[in-house]
PDB file of C-alpha atoms and ligand atoms in Angstrom:
ATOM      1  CA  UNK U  13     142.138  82.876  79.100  1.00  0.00           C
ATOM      2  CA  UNK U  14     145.146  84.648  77.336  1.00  0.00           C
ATOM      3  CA  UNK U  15     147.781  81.932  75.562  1.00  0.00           C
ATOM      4  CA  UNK U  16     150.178  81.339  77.673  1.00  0.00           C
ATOM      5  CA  UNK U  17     153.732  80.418  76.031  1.00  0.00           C
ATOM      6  CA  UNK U  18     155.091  76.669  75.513  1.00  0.00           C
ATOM      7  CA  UNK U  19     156.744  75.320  78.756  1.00  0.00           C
ATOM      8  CA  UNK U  20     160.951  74.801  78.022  1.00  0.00           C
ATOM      9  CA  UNK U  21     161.519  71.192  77.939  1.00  0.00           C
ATOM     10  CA  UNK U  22     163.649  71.477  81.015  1.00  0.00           C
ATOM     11  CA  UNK U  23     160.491  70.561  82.921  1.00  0.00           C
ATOM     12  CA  UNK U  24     160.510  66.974  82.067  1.00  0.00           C
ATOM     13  CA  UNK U  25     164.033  66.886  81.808  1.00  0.00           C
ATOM     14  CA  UNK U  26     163.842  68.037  85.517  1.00  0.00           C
ATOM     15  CA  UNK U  27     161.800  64.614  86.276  1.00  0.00           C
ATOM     16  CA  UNK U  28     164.211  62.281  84.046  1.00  0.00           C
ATOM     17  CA  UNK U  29     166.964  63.028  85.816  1.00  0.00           C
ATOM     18  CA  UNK U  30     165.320  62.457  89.545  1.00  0.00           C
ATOM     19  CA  UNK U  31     166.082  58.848  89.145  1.00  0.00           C
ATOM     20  CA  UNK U  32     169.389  58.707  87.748  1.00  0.00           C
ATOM     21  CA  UNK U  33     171.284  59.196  91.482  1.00  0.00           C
ATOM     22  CA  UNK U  34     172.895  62.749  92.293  1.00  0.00           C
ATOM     23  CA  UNK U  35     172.440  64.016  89.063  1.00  0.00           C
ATOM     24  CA  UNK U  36     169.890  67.049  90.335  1.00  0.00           C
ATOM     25  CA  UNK U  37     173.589  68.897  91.332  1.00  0.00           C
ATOM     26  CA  UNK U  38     174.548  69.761  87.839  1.00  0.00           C
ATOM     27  CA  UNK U  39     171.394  70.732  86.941  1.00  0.00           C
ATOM     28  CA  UNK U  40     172.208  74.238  89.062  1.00  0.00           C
ATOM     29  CA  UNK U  41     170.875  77.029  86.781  1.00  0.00           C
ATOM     30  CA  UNK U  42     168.741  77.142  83.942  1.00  0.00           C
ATOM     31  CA  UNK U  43     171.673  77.391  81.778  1.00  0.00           C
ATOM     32  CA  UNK U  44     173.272  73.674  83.356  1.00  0.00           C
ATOM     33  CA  UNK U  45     170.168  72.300  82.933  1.00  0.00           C
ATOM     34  CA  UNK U  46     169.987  73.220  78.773  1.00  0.00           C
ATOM     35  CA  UNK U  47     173.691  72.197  78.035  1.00  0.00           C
ATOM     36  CA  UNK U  48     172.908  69.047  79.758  1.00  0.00           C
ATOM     37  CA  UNK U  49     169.710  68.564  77.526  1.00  0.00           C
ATOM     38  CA  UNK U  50     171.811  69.248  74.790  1.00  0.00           C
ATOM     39  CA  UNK U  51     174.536  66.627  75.562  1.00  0.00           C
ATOM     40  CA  UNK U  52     172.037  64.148  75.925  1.00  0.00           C
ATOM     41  CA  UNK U  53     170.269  64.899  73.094  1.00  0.00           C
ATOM     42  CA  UNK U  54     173.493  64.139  70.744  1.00  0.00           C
ATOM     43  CA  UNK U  55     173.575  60.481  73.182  1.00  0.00           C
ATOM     44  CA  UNK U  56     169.856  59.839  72.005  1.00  0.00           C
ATOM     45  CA  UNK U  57     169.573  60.539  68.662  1.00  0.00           C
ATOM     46  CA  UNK U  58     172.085  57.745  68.140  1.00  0.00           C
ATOM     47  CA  UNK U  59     169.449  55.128  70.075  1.00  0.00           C
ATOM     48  CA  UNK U  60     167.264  53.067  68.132  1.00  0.00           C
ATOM     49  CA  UNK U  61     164.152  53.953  68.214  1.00  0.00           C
ATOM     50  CA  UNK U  62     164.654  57.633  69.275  1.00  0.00           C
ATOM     51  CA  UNK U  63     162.994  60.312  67.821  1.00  0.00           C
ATOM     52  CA  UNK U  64     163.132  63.750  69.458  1.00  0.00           C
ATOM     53  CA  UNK U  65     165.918  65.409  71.099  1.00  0.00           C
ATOM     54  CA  UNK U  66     165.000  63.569  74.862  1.00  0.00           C
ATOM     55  CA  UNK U  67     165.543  60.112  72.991  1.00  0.00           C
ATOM     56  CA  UNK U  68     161.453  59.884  72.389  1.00  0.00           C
ATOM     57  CA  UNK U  69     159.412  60.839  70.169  1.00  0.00           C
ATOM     58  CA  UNK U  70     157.958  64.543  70.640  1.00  0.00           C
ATOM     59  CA  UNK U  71     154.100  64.258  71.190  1.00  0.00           C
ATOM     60  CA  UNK U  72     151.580  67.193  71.226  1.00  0.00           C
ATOM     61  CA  UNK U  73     148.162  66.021  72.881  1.00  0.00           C
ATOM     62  CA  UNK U  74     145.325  67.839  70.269  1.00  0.00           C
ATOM     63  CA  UNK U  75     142.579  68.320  72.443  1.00  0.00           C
ATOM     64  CA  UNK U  76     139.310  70.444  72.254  1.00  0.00           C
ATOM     65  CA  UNK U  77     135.446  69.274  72.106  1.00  0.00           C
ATOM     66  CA  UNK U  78     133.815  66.962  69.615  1.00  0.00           C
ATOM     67  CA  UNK U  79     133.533  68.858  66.914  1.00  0.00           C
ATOM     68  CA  UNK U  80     136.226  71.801  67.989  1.00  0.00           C
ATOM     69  CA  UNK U  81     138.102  71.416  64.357  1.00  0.00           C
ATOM     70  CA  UNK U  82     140.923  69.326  65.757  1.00  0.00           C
ATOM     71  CA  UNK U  83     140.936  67.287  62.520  1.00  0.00           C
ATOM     72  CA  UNK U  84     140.728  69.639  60.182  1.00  0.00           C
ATOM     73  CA  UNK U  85     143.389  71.485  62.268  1.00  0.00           C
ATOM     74  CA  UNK U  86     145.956  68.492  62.726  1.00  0.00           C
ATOM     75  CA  UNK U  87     145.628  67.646  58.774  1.00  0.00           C
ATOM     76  CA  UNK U  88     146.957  71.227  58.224  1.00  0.00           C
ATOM     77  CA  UNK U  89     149.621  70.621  60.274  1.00  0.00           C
ATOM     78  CA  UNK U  90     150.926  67.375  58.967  1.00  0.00           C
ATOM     79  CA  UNK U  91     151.114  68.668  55.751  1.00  0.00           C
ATOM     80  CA  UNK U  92     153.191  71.575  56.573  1.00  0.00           C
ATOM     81  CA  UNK U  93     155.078  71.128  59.399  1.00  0.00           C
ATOM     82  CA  UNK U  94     155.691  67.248  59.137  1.00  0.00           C
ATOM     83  CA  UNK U  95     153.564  65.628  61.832  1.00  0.00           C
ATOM     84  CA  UNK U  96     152.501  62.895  62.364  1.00  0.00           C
ATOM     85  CA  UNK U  97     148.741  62.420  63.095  1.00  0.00           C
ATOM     86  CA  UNK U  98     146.982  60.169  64.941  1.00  0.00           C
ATOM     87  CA  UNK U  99     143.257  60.763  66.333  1.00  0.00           C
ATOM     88  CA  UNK U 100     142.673  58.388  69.023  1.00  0.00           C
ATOM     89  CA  UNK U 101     138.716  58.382  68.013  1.00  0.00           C
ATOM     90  CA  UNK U 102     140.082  56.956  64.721  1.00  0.00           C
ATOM     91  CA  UNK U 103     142.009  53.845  66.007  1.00  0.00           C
ATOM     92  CA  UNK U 104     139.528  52.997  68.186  1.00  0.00           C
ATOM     93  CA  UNK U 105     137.148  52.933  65.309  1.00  0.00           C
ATOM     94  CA  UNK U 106     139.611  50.887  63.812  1.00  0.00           C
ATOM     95  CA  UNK U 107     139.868  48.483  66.572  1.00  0.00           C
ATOM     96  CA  UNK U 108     136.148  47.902  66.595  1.00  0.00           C
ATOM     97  CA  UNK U 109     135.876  46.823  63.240  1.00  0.00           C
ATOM     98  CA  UNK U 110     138.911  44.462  63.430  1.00  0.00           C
ATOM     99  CA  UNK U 111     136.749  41.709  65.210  1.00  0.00           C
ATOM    100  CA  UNK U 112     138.860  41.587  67.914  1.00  0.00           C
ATOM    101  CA  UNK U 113     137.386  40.251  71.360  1.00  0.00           C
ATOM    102  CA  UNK U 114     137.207  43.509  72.827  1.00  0.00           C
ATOM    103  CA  UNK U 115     135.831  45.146  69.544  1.00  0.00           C
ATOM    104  CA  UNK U 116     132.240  45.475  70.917  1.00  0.00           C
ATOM    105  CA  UNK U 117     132.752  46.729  74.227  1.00  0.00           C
ATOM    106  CA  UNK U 118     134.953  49.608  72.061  1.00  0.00           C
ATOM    107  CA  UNK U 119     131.615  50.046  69.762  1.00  0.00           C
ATOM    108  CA  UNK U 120     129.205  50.215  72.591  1.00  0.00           C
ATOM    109  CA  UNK U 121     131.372  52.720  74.936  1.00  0.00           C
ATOM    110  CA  UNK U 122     131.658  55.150  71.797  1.00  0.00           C
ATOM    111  CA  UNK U 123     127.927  55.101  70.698  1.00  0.00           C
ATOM    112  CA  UNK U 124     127.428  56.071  74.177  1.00  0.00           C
ATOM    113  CA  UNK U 125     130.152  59.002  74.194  1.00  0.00           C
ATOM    114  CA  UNK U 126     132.016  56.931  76.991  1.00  0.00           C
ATOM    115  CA  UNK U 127     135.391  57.091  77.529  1.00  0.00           C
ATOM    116  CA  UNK U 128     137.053  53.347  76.377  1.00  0.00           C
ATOM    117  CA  UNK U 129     139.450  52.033  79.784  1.00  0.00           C
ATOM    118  CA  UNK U 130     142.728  53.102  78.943  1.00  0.00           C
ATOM    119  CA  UNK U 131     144.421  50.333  78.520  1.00  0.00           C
ATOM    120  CA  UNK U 132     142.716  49.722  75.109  1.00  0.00           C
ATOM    121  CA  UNK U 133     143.673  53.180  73.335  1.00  0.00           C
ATOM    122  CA  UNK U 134     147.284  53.662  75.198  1.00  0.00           C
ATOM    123  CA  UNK U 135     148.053  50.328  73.559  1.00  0.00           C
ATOM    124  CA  UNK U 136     146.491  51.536  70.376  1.00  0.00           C
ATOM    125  CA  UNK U 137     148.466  54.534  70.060  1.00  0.00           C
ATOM    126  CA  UNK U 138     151.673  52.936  71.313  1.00  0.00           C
ATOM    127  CA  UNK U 139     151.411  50.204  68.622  1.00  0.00           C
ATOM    128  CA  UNK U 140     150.630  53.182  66.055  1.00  0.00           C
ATOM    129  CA  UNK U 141     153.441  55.349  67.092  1.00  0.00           C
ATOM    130  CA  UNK U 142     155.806  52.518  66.925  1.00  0.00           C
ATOM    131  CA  UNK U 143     154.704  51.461  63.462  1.00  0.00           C
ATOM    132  CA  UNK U 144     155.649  55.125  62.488  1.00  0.00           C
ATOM    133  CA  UNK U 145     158.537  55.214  64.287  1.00  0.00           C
ATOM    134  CA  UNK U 146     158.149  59.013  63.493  1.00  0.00           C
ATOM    135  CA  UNK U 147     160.113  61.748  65.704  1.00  0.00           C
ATOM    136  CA  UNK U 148     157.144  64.438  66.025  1.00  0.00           C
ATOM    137  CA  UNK U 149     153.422  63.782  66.908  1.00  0.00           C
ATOM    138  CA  UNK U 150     150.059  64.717  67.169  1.00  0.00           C
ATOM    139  CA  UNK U 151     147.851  63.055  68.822  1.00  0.00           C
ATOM    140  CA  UNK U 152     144.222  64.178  69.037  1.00  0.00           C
ATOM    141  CA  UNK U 153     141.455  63.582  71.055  1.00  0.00           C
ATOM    142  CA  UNK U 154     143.819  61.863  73.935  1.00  0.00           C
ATOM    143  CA  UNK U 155     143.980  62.224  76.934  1.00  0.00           C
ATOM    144  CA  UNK U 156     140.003  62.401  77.503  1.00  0.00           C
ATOM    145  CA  UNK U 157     140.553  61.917  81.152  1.00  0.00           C
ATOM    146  CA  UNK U 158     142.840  61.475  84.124  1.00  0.00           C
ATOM    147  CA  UNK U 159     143.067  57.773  83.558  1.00  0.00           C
ATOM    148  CA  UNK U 160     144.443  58.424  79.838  1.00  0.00           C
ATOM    149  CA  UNK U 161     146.789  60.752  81.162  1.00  0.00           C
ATOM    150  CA  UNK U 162     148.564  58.988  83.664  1.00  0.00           C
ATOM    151  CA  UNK U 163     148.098  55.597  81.344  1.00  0.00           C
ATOM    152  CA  UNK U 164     150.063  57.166  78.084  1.00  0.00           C
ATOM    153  CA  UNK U 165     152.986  58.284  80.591  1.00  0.00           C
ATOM    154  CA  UNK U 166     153.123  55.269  82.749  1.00  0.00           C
ATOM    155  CA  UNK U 167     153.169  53.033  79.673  1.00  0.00           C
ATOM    156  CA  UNK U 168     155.228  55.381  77.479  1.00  0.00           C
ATOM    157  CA  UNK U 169     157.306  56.402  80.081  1.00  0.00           C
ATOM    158  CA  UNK U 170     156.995  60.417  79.008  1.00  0.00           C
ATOM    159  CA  UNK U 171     154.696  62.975  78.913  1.00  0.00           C
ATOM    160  CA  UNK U 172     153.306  65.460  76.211  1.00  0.00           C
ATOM    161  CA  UNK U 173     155.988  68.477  74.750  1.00  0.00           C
ATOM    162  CA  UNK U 174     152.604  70.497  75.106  1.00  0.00           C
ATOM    163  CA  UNK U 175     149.280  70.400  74.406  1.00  0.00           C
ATOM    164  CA  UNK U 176     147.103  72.270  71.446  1.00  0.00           C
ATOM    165  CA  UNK U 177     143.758  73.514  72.688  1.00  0.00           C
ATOM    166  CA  UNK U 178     140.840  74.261  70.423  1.00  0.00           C
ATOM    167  CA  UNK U 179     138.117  76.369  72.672  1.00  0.00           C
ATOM    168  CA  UNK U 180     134.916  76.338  70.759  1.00  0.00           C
ATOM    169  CA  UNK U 181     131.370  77.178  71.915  1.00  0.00           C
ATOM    170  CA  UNK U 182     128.955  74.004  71.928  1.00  0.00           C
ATOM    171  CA  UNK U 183     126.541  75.208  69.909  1.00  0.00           C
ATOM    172  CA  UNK U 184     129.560  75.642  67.138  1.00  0.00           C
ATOM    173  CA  UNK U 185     130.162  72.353  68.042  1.00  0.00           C
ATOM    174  CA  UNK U 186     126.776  70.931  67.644  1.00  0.00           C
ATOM    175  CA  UNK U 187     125.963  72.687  64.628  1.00  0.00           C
ATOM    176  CA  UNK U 188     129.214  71.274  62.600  1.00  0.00           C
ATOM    177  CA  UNK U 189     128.969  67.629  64.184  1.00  0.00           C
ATOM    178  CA  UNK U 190     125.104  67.462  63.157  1.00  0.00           C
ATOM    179  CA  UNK U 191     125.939  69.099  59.558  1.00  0.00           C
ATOM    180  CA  UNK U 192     129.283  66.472  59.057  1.00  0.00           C
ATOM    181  CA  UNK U 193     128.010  63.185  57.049  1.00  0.00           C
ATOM    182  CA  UNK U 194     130.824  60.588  58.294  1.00  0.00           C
ATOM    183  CA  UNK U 195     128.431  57.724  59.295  1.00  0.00           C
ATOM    184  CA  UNK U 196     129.214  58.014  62.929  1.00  0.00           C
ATOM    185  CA  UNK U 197     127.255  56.059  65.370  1.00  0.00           C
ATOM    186  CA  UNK U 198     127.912  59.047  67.802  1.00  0.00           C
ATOM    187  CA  UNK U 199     126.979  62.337  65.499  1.00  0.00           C
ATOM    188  CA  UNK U 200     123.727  62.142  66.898  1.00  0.00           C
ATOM    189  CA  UNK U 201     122.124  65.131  69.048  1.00  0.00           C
ATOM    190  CA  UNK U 202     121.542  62.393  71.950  1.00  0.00           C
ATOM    191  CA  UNK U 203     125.274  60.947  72.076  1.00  0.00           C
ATOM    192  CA  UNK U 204     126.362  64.519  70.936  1.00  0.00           C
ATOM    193  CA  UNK U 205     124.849  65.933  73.988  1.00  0.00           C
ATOM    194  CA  UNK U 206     126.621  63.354  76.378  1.00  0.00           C
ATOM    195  CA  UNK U 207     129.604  63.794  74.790  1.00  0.00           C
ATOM    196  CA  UNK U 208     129.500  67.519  75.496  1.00  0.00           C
ATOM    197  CA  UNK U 209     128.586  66.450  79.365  1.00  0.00           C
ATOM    198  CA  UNK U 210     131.625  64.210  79.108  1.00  0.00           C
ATOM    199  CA  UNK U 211     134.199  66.636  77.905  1.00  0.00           C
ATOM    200  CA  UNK U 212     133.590  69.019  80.530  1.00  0.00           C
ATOM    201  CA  UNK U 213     133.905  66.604  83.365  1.00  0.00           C
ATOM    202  CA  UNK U 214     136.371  64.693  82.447  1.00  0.00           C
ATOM    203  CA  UNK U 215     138.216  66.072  79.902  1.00  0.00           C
ATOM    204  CA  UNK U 216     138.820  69.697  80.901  1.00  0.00           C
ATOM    205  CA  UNK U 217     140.142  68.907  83.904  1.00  0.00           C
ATOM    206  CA  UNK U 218     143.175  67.301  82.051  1.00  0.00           C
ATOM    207  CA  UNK U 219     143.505  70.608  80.053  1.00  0.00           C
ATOM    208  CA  UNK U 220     143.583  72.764  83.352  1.00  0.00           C
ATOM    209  CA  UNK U 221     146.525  70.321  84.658  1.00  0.00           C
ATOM    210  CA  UNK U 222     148.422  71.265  81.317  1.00  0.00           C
ATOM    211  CA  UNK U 223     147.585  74.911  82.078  1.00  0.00           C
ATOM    212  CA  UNK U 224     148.796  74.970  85.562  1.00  0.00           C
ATOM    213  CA  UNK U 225     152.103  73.247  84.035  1.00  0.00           C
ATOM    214  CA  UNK U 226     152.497  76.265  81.170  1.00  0.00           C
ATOM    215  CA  UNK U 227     152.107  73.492  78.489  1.00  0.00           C
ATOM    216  CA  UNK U 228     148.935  74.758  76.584  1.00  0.00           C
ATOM    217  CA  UNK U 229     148.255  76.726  73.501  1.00  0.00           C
ATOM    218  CA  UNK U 230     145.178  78.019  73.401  1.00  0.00           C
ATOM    219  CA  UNK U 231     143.434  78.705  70.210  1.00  0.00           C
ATOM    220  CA  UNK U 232     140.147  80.319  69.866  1.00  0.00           C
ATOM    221  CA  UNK U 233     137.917  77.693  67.581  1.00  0.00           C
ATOM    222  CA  UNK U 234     135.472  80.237  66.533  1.00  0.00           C
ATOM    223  CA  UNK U 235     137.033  81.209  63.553  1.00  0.00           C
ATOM    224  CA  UNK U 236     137.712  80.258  60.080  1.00  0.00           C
ATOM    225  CA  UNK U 237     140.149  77.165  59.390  1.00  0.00           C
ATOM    226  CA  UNK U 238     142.848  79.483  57.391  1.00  0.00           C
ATOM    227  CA  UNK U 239     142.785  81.799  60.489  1.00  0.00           C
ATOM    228  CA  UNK U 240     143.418  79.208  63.154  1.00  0.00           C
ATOM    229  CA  UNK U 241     145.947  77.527  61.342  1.00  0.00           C
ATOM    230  CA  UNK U 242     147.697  80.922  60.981  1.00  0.00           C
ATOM    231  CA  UNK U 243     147.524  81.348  64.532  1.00  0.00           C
ATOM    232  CA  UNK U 244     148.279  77.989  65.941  1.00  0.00           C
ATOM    233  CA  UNK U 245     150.953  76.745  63.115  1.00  0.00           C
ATOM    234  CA  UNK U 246     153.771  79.216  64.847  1.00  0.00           C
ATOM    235  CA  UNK U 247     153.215  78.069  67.756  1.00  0.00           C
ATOM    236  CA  UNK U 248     153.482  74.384  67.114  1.00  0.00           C
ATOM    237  CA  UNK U 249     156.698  74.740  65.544  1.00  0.00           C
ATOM    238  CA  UNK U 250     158.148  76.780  68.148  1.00  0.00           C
ATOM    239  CA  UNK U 251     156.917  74.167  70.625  1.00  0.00           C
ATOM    240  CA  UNK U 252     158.062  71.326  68.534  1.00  0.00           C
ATOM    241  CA  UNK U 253     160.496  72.324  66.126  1.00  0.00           C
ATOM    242  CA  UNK U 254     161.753  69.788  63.012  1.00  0.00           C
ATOM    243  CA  UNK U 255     164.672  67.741  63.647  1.00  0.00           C
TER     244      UNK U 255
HETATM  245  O1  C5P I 314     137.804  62.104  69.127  1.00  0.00           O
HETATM  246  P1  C5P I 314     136.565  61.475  68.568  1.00  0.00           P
HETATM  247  O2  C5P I 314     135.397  62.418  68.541  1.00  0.00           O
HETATM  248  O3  C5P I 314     136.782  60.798  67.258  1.00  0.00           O
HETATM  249  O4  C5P I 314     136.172  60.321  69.594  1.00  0.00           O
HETATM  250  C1  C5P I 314     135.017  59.556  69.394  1.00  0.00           C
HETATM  251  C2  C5P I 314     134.754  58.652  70.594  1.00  0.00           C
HETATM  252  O5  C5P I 314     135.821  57.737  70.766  1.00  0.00           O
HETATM  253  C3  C5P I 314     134.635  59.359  71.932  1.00  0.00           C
HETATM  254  O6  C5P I 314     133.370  59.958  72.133  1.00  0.00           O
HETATM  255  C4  C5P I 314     134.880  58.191  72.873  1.00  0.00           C
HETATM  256  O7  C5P I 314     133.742  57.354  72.967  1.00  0.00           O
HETATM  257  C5  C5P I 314     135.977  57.441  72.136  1.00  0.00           C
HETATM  258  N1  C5P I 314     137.299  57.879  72.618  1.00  0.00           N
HETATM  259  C6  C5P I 314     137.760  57.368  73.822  1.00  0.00           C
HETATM  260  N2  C5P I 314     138.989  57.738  74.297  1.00  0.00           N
HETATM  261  C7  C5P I 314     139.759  58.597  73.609  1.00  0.00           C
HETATM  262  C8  C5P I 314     139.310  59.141  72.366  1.00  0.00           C
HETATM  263  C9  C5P I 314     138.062  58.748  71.898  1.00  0.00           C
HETATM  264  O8  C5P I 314     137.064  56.610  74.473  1.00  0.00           O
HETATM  265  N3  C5P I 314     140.955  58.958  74.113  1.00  0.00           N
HETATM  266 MG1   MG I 315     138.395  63.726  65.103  1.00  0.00          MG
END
C-alpha cells in the first residue's frame, strides 16, 4: 500500500476536548481547532511533567515483524532526531531477569512468542517513560495486539502521534533473526515461526486500525539500513517535530 501522510494532531485533540463540556463549538473549522491546539499547547508546556505540545509526551508506536529492522531503525533515529527509545521486547527481558514474582510467567510467554497480558508491559513502559521524563518517543514492538492498544491509552490516557511501519517479507525476516547472535531464547526457527503466526493475527490488525485512522508510515523493509533511514527519518520529524 502507498504511504499515506501523518494524521494532523487535531484528531486526538478532537477526542480531548469531548469531555471538557461545550467545548466541541469553538472547535468550528479546521483553523479553530489549530489556534486552540496552539493556546493549549503554551498552558501545557508549563505543567510538570509535560512533554509535547498536548501536555504529554509525543509517542510513535515502531512496529513491523520480528526481525523487520525496527532496532536498527529506532537507534538511527535517536541519534539524530533526539528520541527516545524504548523496545518493549527489551523491558520485558529486563523484567524477567529482575526476579520479580511475575518474572517467569514473562520468560515462558516470550520463549513461546506469546504476547505477555498487558498489564505487565503498559506498566513497564509507563515506569520507563516516566523515568525519562523525555518529550518525544519511540516505542517499538508495542502495541502487539488489541489488548496493548487499548491498555497503553486507557492507562496513559493518550494515544500514539503515529505509528512507523516496517513491511518486510518473512523470509527476510527469518533469514536475519536466525543469522543475529543475541542469545535469545526466541531466535529459534520453532518460536520464530510462531512468532510470524502471531504477528499476523494479532498484530496487523492493530496496524490496519492506524491505517484506517491516517496515522501510519509505511516503509518498505527490504532495503538497505542507510536507505530506510533516508526514507523514514523525514517523515518522523514531520510527524513529530523537536520541541
Ligand atoms: O519485540 P521483540 O522481538 O523484542 O519481542 C520479543 C518478545 O517479547 C515477543 O515475541 C513477545 O513474546 C514479547 N513481547 C510482548 N509484548 C510486547 C512486545 C514483546 O509480549 N508488546
Ligand atoms: Mg527489537
Amino acid at each position: 500500500p502507498p504511504p499515506r501522510p501523518p494524521l494532523s494532531s487535531t484528531r486526538s485533540f478532537g477526542r480531548r476536548s469531548t469531555g471538557s463540556g461545550g467545548g466541541e463549538g469553538i472547535l468550528r473549522g479546521l483553523g479553530g481547532a489549530r489556534a486552540l491546539l496552539r493556546a493549549l499547547g503554551r498552558a501545557g508546556r508549563g505543567m510538570a511533567g509535560a512533554g509535547g505540545d498536548q501536555g504529554h509526551p509525543a509517542v510513535v508506536f515502531v512496529l513491523g515483524g520480528p526481525g523487520s529492522g525496527k532496532g536498527t531503525q529506532c537507534a538511527r533515529l535517536v541519534e539524530s532526531l533526539g528520541f527516545c527509545h524504548l523496545s518493549a521486547g527489551d523491558l520485558l527481558r529486563a523484567h524477567m531477569k529482575s526476579g520479580s514474582p511475575d518474572g517467569q510467567m514473562v520468560a515462558d510467554m516470550i520463549k513461546q512468542g506469546q504476547i505477555v497480558p498487558s498489564e505487565v508491559t503498559v506498566n513497564l513502559l509507563k515506569g520507563a517513560m516516566a523515568a525519562d521524563g523525555g518529550a518525544r518517543f519511540l516505542i517499538d514492538g508495542f502495541p502487539r495486539n488489541v489488548e496493548n492498544r487499548e491498555a497503553f491509552e486507557t492507562v496513559m490516557g493518550f494515544d500514539c502521534s503515529g505509528v512507523l511501519f516496517f513491511d518486510c517479507p518473512e523470509a527476510v525476516m527469518e533469514r536475519r533473526l536466525l543469522a543475529r547472535n543475541e542469545g535469545r531464547t526466541d531466535d529459534n526457527i520453532e518460536t520464530i515461526k510462531r512468532r510470524f503466526k502471531v504477528f499476523v493475527e494479532q498484530s496487523m490488525p492493530v496496524v490496519q486500525h492506524y491505517q484506517q485512522c491516517g496515522k501510519v508510515i509505511w516503509a518498505d523493509s527490504d532495503r538497505s539500513p542507510e536507505e530506510i533511514f533516508a526514507d523514514i527519518a523525514p517523515q518522523v520529524e514531520k510527524l513529530v517535530p523537536a520541541a
